[in-house]
Amino acid sequence: TAGLAFGGGYPNTTATEEYNGTAWTGGGNMNSARRRLAGAGIQTAALGFGGYSPVTAATEEYDGSSWTNSGNLNTARQYLAGGGTVAAGLAFGGGSTPTKNATEEFTGPGSTITTVTTS
């Protein structure tokens, strides 16, 4: 009954949409317009990271109404995947040129992102 979508396709966008189980409504805009990014968390505590604007390491935190810039990924990339929560999030894989095989860990609001593995 709750979903969150942010960023998007061409052209790059700052849009955030929240789903309540019935309908989508606009949420707070991201600070940087991008696409091909990943996310983690829930509707009131989410992360958006990486993406293309061009290829970026930018990370933002969402509190259910607005986005705040946070610690950047160590490896800038697009087409990556994410999972977990704001207190324990992961960013992994992704592409640029060449493809990235890094896994990075986010350990809490305002934290520094730590590279777990890279190759």
Short mmCIF file of N, CA and C in Angstrom, two decimals:
data_model
loop_
_atom_site.label_atom_id
_atom_site.label_comp_id
_atom_site.label_asym_id
_atom_site.label_seq_id
_atom_site.Cartn_x
_atom_site.Cartn_y
_atom_site.Cartn_z
N THR A 1 0.81 -1.21 0.00
CA THR A 1 0.00 0.00 0.00
C THR A 1 0.84 1.26 0.00
N ALA A 2 2.14 1.13 -0.16
CA ALA A 2 3.00 2.31 -0.23
C ALA A 2 4.14 2.05 -1.19
N GLY A 3 4.36 2.97 -2.10
CA GLY A 3 5.45 2.85 -3.05
C GLY A 3 6.07 4.20 -3.31
N LEU A 4 7.25 4.19 -3.90
CA LEU A 4 7.98 5.42 -4.18
C LEU A 4 8.74 5.24 -5.49
N ALA A 5 8.64 6.22 -6.37
CA ALA A 5 9.39 6.23 -7.62
C ALA A 5 10.03 7.60 -7.75
N PHE A 6 11.27 7.64 -8.23
CA PHE A 6 11.96 8.94 -8.35
C PHE A 6 12.97 8.89 -9.47
N GLY A 7 13.36 10.09 -9.94
CA GLY A 7 14.23 10.18 -11.10
C GLY A 7 13.47 9.67 -12.31
N GLY A 8 14.17 9.24 -13.33
CA GLY A 8 13.42 8.70 -14.44
C GLY A 8 14.17 8.62 -15.74
N GLY A 9 13.40 8.55 -16.81
CA GLY A 9 13.95 8.39 -18.14
C GLY A 9 14.31 9.70 -18.78
N TYR A 10 14.43 9.66 -20.08
CA TYR A 10 14.84 10.83 -20.84
C TYR A 10 13.68 11.79 -20.98
N PRO A 11 13.81 13.06 -20.71
CA PRO A 11 15.02 13.69 -20.19
C PRO A 11 15.17 13.43 -18.69
N ASN A 12 16.36 13.74 -18.18
CA ASN A 12 16.59 13.58 -16.74
C ASN A 12 15.53 14.36 -15.98
N THR A 13 15.14 13.86 -14.80
CA THR A 13 14.09 14.53 -14.03
C THR A 13 14.40 14.49 -12.54
N THR A 14 13.81 15.41 -11.81
CA THR A 14 13.92 15.45 -10.35
C THR A 14 12.64 14.92 -9.70
N ALA A 15 11.70 14.45 -10.50
CA ALA A 15 10.37 14.07 -10.02
C ALA A 15 10.40 12.93 -9.01
N THR A 16 9.50 13.02 -8.02
CA THR A 16 9.26 11.95 -7.05
C THR A 16 7.76 11.71 -7.03
N GLU A 17 7.35 10.44 -7.09
CA GLU A 17 5.94 10.07 -7.01
C GLU A 17 5.75 9.08 -5.88
N GLU A 18 4.70 9.30 -5.09
CA GLU A 18 4.36 8.42 -3.96
C GLU A 18 3.05 7.71 -4.25
N TYR A 19 3.00 6.41 -3.94
CA TYR A 19 1.80 5.59 -4.17
C TYR A 19 1.21 5.19 -2.82
N ASN A 20 -0.10 5.36 -2.67
CA ASN A 20 -0.77 5.05 -1.39
C ASN A 20 -1.62 3.79 -1.44
N GLY A 21 -1.46 2.99 -2.47
CA GLY A 21 -2.27 1.79 -2.63
C GLY A 21 -3.41 1.98 -3.60
N THR A 22 -3.72 3.22 -3.90
CA THR A 22 -4.81 3.54 -4.82
C THR A 22 -4.37 4.48 -5.94
N ALA A 23 -3.59 5.49 -5.60
CA ALA A 23 -3.22 6.52 -6.58
C ALA A 23 -1.80 7.03 -6.34
N TRP A 24 -1.22 7.60 -7.40
CA TRP A 24 0.09 8.24 -7.33
C TRP A 24 -0.10 9.73 -7.12
N THR A 25 0.75 10.34 -6.26
CA THR A 25 0.76 11.79 -6.07
C THR A 25 2.21 12.26 -6.07
N GLY A 26 2.40 13.53 -6.37
CA GLY A 26 3.74 14.10 -6.41
C GLY A 26 4.33 14.25 -5.02
N GLY A 27 5.61 13.95 -4.89
CA GLY A 27 6.35 14.16 -3.65
C GLY A 27 7.38 15.26 -3.87
N GLY A 28 8.29 15.42 -2.93
CA GLY A 28 9.34 16.43 -3.06
C GLY A 28 10.32 16.10 -4.17
N ASN A 29 10.76 17.12 -4.90
CA ASN A 29 11.70 16.91 -5.99
C ASN A 29 13.11 16.61 -5.48
N MET A 30 13.81 15.76 -6.22
CA MET A 30 15.21 15.48 -5.94
C MET A 30 16.03 16.75 -6.18
N ASN A 31 17.23 16.81 -5.62
CA ASN A 31 18.10 17.97 -5.80
C ASN A 31 18.80 17.97 -7.15
N SER A 32 19.06 16.78 -7.70
CA SER A 32 19.70 16.72 -9.01
C SER A 32 18.89 15.83 -9.95
N ALA A 33 18.64 16.35 -11.14
CA ALA A 33 17.89 15.60 -12.16
C ALA A 33 18.78 14.50 -12.72
N ARG A 34 18.24 13.28 -12.78
CA ARG A 34 19.00 12.16 -13.33
C ARG A 34 18.09 10.99 -13.68
N ARG A 35 18.67 10.04 -14.37
CA ARG A 35 18.00 8.80 -14.73
C ARG A 35 18.98 7.67 -14.52
N ARG A 36 18.50 6.43 -14.65
CA ARG A 36 19.34 5.23 -14.52
C ARG A 36 19.96 5.11 -13.12
N LEU A 37 19.25 5.60 -12.09
CA LEU A 37 19.75 5.53 -10.72
C LEU A 37 19.14 4.36 -9.97
N ALA A 38 19.62 4.12 -8.77
CA ALA A 38 19.09 3.05 -7.92
C ALA A 38 18.56 3.65 -6.64
N GLY A 39 17.82 2.84 -5.91
CA GLY A 39 17.27 3.30 -4.65
C GLY A 39 17.17 2.20 -3.63
N ALA A 40 16.87 2.60 -2.40
CA ALA A 40 16.68 1.67 -1.30
C ALA A 40 15.79 2.35 -0.27
N GLY A 41 15.18 1.56 0.60
CA GLY A 41 14.40 2.13 1.69
C GLY A 41 12.90 2.06 1.48
N ILE A 42 12.20 2.90 2.26
CA ILE A 42 10.74 2.96 2.23
C ILE A 42 10.29 4.38 1.91
N GLN A 43 9.00 4.57 1.78
CA GLN A 43 8.47 5.84 1.33
C GLN A 43 8.85 7.02 2.22
N THR A 44 9.05 6.81 3.49
CA THR A 44 9.39 7.91 4.41
C THR A 44 10.86 7.92 4.82
N ALA A 45 11.65 7.04 4.25
CA ALA A 45 13.09 6.98 4.55
C ALA A 45 13.78 6.23 3.42
N ALA A 46 14.13 6.96 2.36
CA ALA A 46 14.66 6.33 1.15
C ALA A 46 16.00 6.93 0.75
N LEU A 47 16.72 6.19 -0.09
CA LEU A 47 17.97 6.64 -0.69
C LEU A 47 17.83 6.59 -2.19
N GLY A 48 18.40 7.56 -2.87
CA GLY A 48 18.56 7.54 -4.32
C GLY A 48 20.03 7.76 -4.59
N PHE A 49 20.67 6.90 -5.42
CA PHE A 49 22.10 7.05 -5.63
C PHE A 49 22.51 6.67 -7.03
N GLY A 50 23.65 7.27 -7.43
CA GLY A 50 24.19 7.02 -8.75
C GLY A 50 23.28 7.55 -9.84
N GLY A 51 23.48 7.05 -11.04
CA GLY A 51 22.64 7.44 -12.16
C GLY A 51 23.40 8.21 -13.22
N TYR A 52 22.63 8.84 -14.08
CA TYR A 52 23.20 9.55 -15.22
C TYR A 52 22.69 10.97 -15.26
N SER A 53 23.66 11.92 -15.28
CA SER A 53 23.31 13.33 -15.42
C SER A 53 24.49 14.24 -15.80
N PRO A 54 25.63 13.87 -16.33
CA PRO A 54 26.09 12.56 -16.76
C PRO A 54 26.37 11.62 -15.59
N VAL A 55 27.12 10.53 -15.83
CA VAL A 55 27.34 9.51 -14.80
C VAL A 55 27.76 10.20 -13.50
N THR A 56 27.08 9.83 -12.42
CA THR A 56 27.28 10.52 -11.15
C THR A 56 27.43 9.56 -9.97
N ALA A 57 28.05 10.05 -8.91
CA ALA A 57 28.17 9.33 -7.64
C ALA A 57 27.23 9.92 -6.60
N ALA A 58 26.40 10.87 -6.98
CA ALA A 58 25.53 11.59 -6.04
C ALA A 58 24.58 10.66 -5.28
N THR A 59 24.40 10.94 -4.00
CA THR A 59 23.47 10.21 -3.14
C THR A 59 22.57 11.22 -2.45
N GLU A 60 21.27 10.92 -2.40
CA GLU A 60 20.31 11.77 -1.71
C GLU A 60 19.45 10.91 -0.80
N GLU A 61 19.00 11.52 0.32
CA GLU A 61 18.12 10.86 1.29
C GLU A 61 16.75 11.53 1.25
N TYR A 62 15.68 10.72 1.28
CA TYR A 62 14.30 11.23 1.25
C TYR A 62 13.63 10.92 2.58
N ASP A 63 12.97 11.93 3.18
CA ASP A 63 12.33 11.75 4.49
C ASP A 63 10.81 11.68 4.41
N GLY A 64 10.29 11.51 3.20
CA GLY A 64 8.85 11.46 3.02
C GLY A 64 8.29 12.76 2.48
N SER A 65 9.13 13.81 2.48
CA SER A 65 8.67 15.08 1.92
C SER A 65 9.76 15.82 1.15
N SER A 66 11.02 15.66 1.53
CA SER A 66 12.09 16.36 0.82
C SER A 66 13.36 15.53 0.76
N TRP A 67 14.20 15.86 -0.22
CA TRP A 67 15.48 15.18 -0.45
C TRP A 67 16.62 16.03 0.11
N THR A 68 17.63 15.35 0.68
CA THR A 68 18.82 16.00 1.21
C THR A 68 20.04 15.32 0.61
N ASN A 69 21.03 16.12 0.17
CA ASN A 69 22.27 15.55 -0.34
C ASN A 69 22.98 14.82 0.78
N SER A 70 23.62 13.70 0.42
CA SER A 70 24.31 12.87 1.41
C SER A 70 25.68 12.50 0.87
N GLY A 71 26.38 11.59 1.55
CA GLY A 71 27.69 11.15 1.10
C GLY A 71 27.64 10.49 -0.25
N ASN A 72 28.54 10.85 -1.15
CA ASN A 72 28.57 10.28 -2.49
C ASN A 72 29.08 8.85 -2.50
N LEU A 73 28.65 8.10 -3.51
CA LEU A 73 29.25 6.79 -3.78
C LEU A 73 30.74 7.00 -4.05
N ASN A 74 31.54 6.00 -3.79
CA ASN A 74 32.96 6.07 -4.11
C ASN A 74 33.20 5.81 -5.60
N THR A 75 32.28 5.08 -6.24
CA THR A 75 32.40 4.74 -7.65
C THR A 75 31.18 5.28 -8.39
N ALA A 76 31.36 6.32 -9.19
CA ALA A 76 30.25 6.87 -9.98
C ALA A 76 29.82 5.85 -11.01
N ARG A 77 28.50 5.64 -11.13
CA ARG A 77 28.00 4.69 -12.12
C ARG A 77 26.50 4.85 -12.33
N GLN A 78 26.04 4.26 -13.41
CA GLN A 78 24.63 4.24 -13.77
C GLN A 78 24.21 2.79 -13.94
N TYR A 79 22.92 2.56 -14.13
CA TYR A 79 22.39 1.20 -14.30
C TYR A 79 22.77 0.28 -13.13
N LEU A 80 22.82 0.80 -11.92
CA LEU A 80 23.18 0.00 -10.77
C LEU A 80 21.93 -0.48 -10.04
N ALA A 81 22.11 -1.31 -9.04
CA ALA A 81 20.99 -1.81 -8.25
C ALA A 81 21.21 -1.42 -6.80
N GLY A 82 20.11 -1.36 -6.06
CA GLY A 82 20.20 -1.01 -4.65
C GLY A 82 19.23 -1.84 -3.83
N GLY A 83 19.45 -1.88 -2.54
CA GLY A 83 18.56 -2.58 -1.65
C GLY A 83 18.83 -2.19 -0.21
N GLY A 84 17.95 -2.59 0.67
CA GLY A 84 18.12 -2.32 2.08
C GLY A 84 17.36 -1.10 2.54
N THR A 85 17.87 -0.46 3.58
CA THR A 85 17.22 0.67 4.23
C THR A 85 18.18 1.85 4.30
N VAL A 86 17.69 2.98 4.83
CA VAL A 86 18.56 4.14 5.02
C VAL A 86 19.66 3.83 6.03
N ALA A 87 19.38 2.98 7.00
CA ALA A 87 20.38 2.62 8.01
C ALA A 87 21.30 1.50 7.57
N ALA A 88 20.94 0.77 6.53
CA ALA A 88 21.75 -0.36 6.06
C ALA A 88 21.45 -0.60 4.59
N GLY A 89 21.93 0.29 3.73
CA GLY A 89 21.66 0.19 2.30
C GLY A 89 22.87 -0.30 1.53
N LEU A 90 22.60 -0.89 0.36
CA LEU A 90 23.66 -1.36 -0.53
C LEU A 90 23.46 -0.81 -1.92
N ALA A 91 24.55 -0.47 -2.56
CA ALA A 91 24.59 -0.13 -3.98
C ALA A 91 25.53 -1.13 -4.62
N PHE A 92 25.10 -1.77 -5.71
CA PHE A 92 25.99 -2.76 -6.31
C PHE A 92 25.82 -2.81 -7.82
N GLY A 93 26.91 -3.30 -8.45
CA GLY A 93 26.91 -3.42 -9.90
C GLY A 93 26.90 -2.07 -10.57
N GLY A 94 26.37 -2.07 -11.77
CA GLY A 94 26.25 -0.83 -12.51
C GLY A 94 27.13 -0.79 -13.72
N GLY A 95 26.94 0.22 -14.49
CA GLY A 95 27.71 0.34 -15.70
C GLY A 95 28.15 1.75 -15.94
N SER A 96 29.11 1.89 -16.71
CA SER A 96 29.66 3.12 -17.20
C SER A 96 30.53 2.65 -18.33
N THR A 97 31.72 3.06 -18.41
CA THR A 97 32.68 2.47 -19.33
C THR A 97 33.99 2.41 -18.59
N PRO A 98 34.43 1.29 -18.12
CA PRO A 98 33.85 -0.04 -18.27
C PRO A 98 32.78 -0.31 -17.21
N THR A 99 32.17 -1.51 -17.28
CA THR A 99 31.18 -1.92 -16.29
C THR A 99 31.84 -1.97 -14.92
N LYS A 100 31.08 -1.56 -13.90
CA LYS A 100 31.59 -1.54 -12.53
C LYS A 100 31.12 -2.76 -11.77
N ASN A 101 32.00 -3.35 -10.98
CA ASN A 101 31.67 -4.50 -10.15
C ASN A 101 31.86 -4.16 -8.68
N ALA A 102 31.42 -2.98 -8.28
CA ALA A 102 31.61 -2.52 -6.91
C ALA A 102 30.35 -2.74 -6.09
N THR A 103 30.53 -3.05 -4.80
CA THR A 103 29.45 -3.06 -3.83
C THR A 103 29.81 -2.04 -2.76
N GLU A 104 28.87 -1.15 -2.46
CA GLU A 104 29.11 -0.13 -1.46
C GLU A 104 27.99 -0.15 -0.43
N GLU A 105 28.33 0.20 0.80
CA GLU A 105 27.40 0.14 1.92
C GLU A 105 27.13 1.53 2.49
N PHE A 106 25.86 1.81 2.72
CA PHE A 106 25.42 3.04 3.35
C PHE A 106 24.94 2.68 4.75
N THR A 107 25.49 3.31 5.79
CA THR A 107 25.21 2.87 7.15
C THR A 107 24.40 3.86 7.99
N GLY A 108 23.76 4.83 7.36
CA GLY A 108 22.90 5.71 8.14
C GLY A 108 22.85 7.11 7.58
N PRO A 109 21.83 7.86 7.94
CA PRO A 109 21.68 9.23 7.45
C PRO A 109 22.94 10.06 7.65
N GLY A 110 23.36 10.72 6.59
CA GLY A 110 24.54 11.57 6.64
C GLY A 110 25.86 10.83 6.70
N SER A 111 25.82 9.49 6.59
CA SER A 111 27.05 8.71 6.73
C SER A 111 27.88 8.74 5.46
N THR A 112 29.12 8.33 5.60
CA THR A 112 30.01 8.15 4.47
C THR A 112 29.75 6.77 3.89
N ILE A 113 29.75 6.68 2.59
CA ILE A 113 29.52 5.39 1.94
C ILE A 113 30.84 4.64 1.86
N THR A 114 30.83 3.36 2.22
CA THR A 114 32.02 2.55 2.31
C THR A 114 32.02 1.51 1.19
N THR A 115 33.14 1.38 0.50
CA THR A 115 33.28 0.34 -0.51
C THR A 115 33.48 -1.00 0.19
N VAL A 116 32.60 -1.96 -0.09
CA VAL A 116 32.70 -3.30 0.48
C VAL A 116 33.57 -4.16 -0.42
N THR A 117 33.28 -4.17 -1.72
CA THR A 117 34.08 -4.91 -2.69
C THR A 117 34.16 -4.10 -3.96
N THR A 118 35.20 -4.31 -4.71
CA THR A 118 35.32 -3.66 -6.01
C THR A 118 36.28 -4.48 -6.88
N SER A 119 36.02 -4.46 -8.19
CA SER A 119 36.95 -5.12 -9.10
C SER A 119 36.79 -4.51 -10.47
#
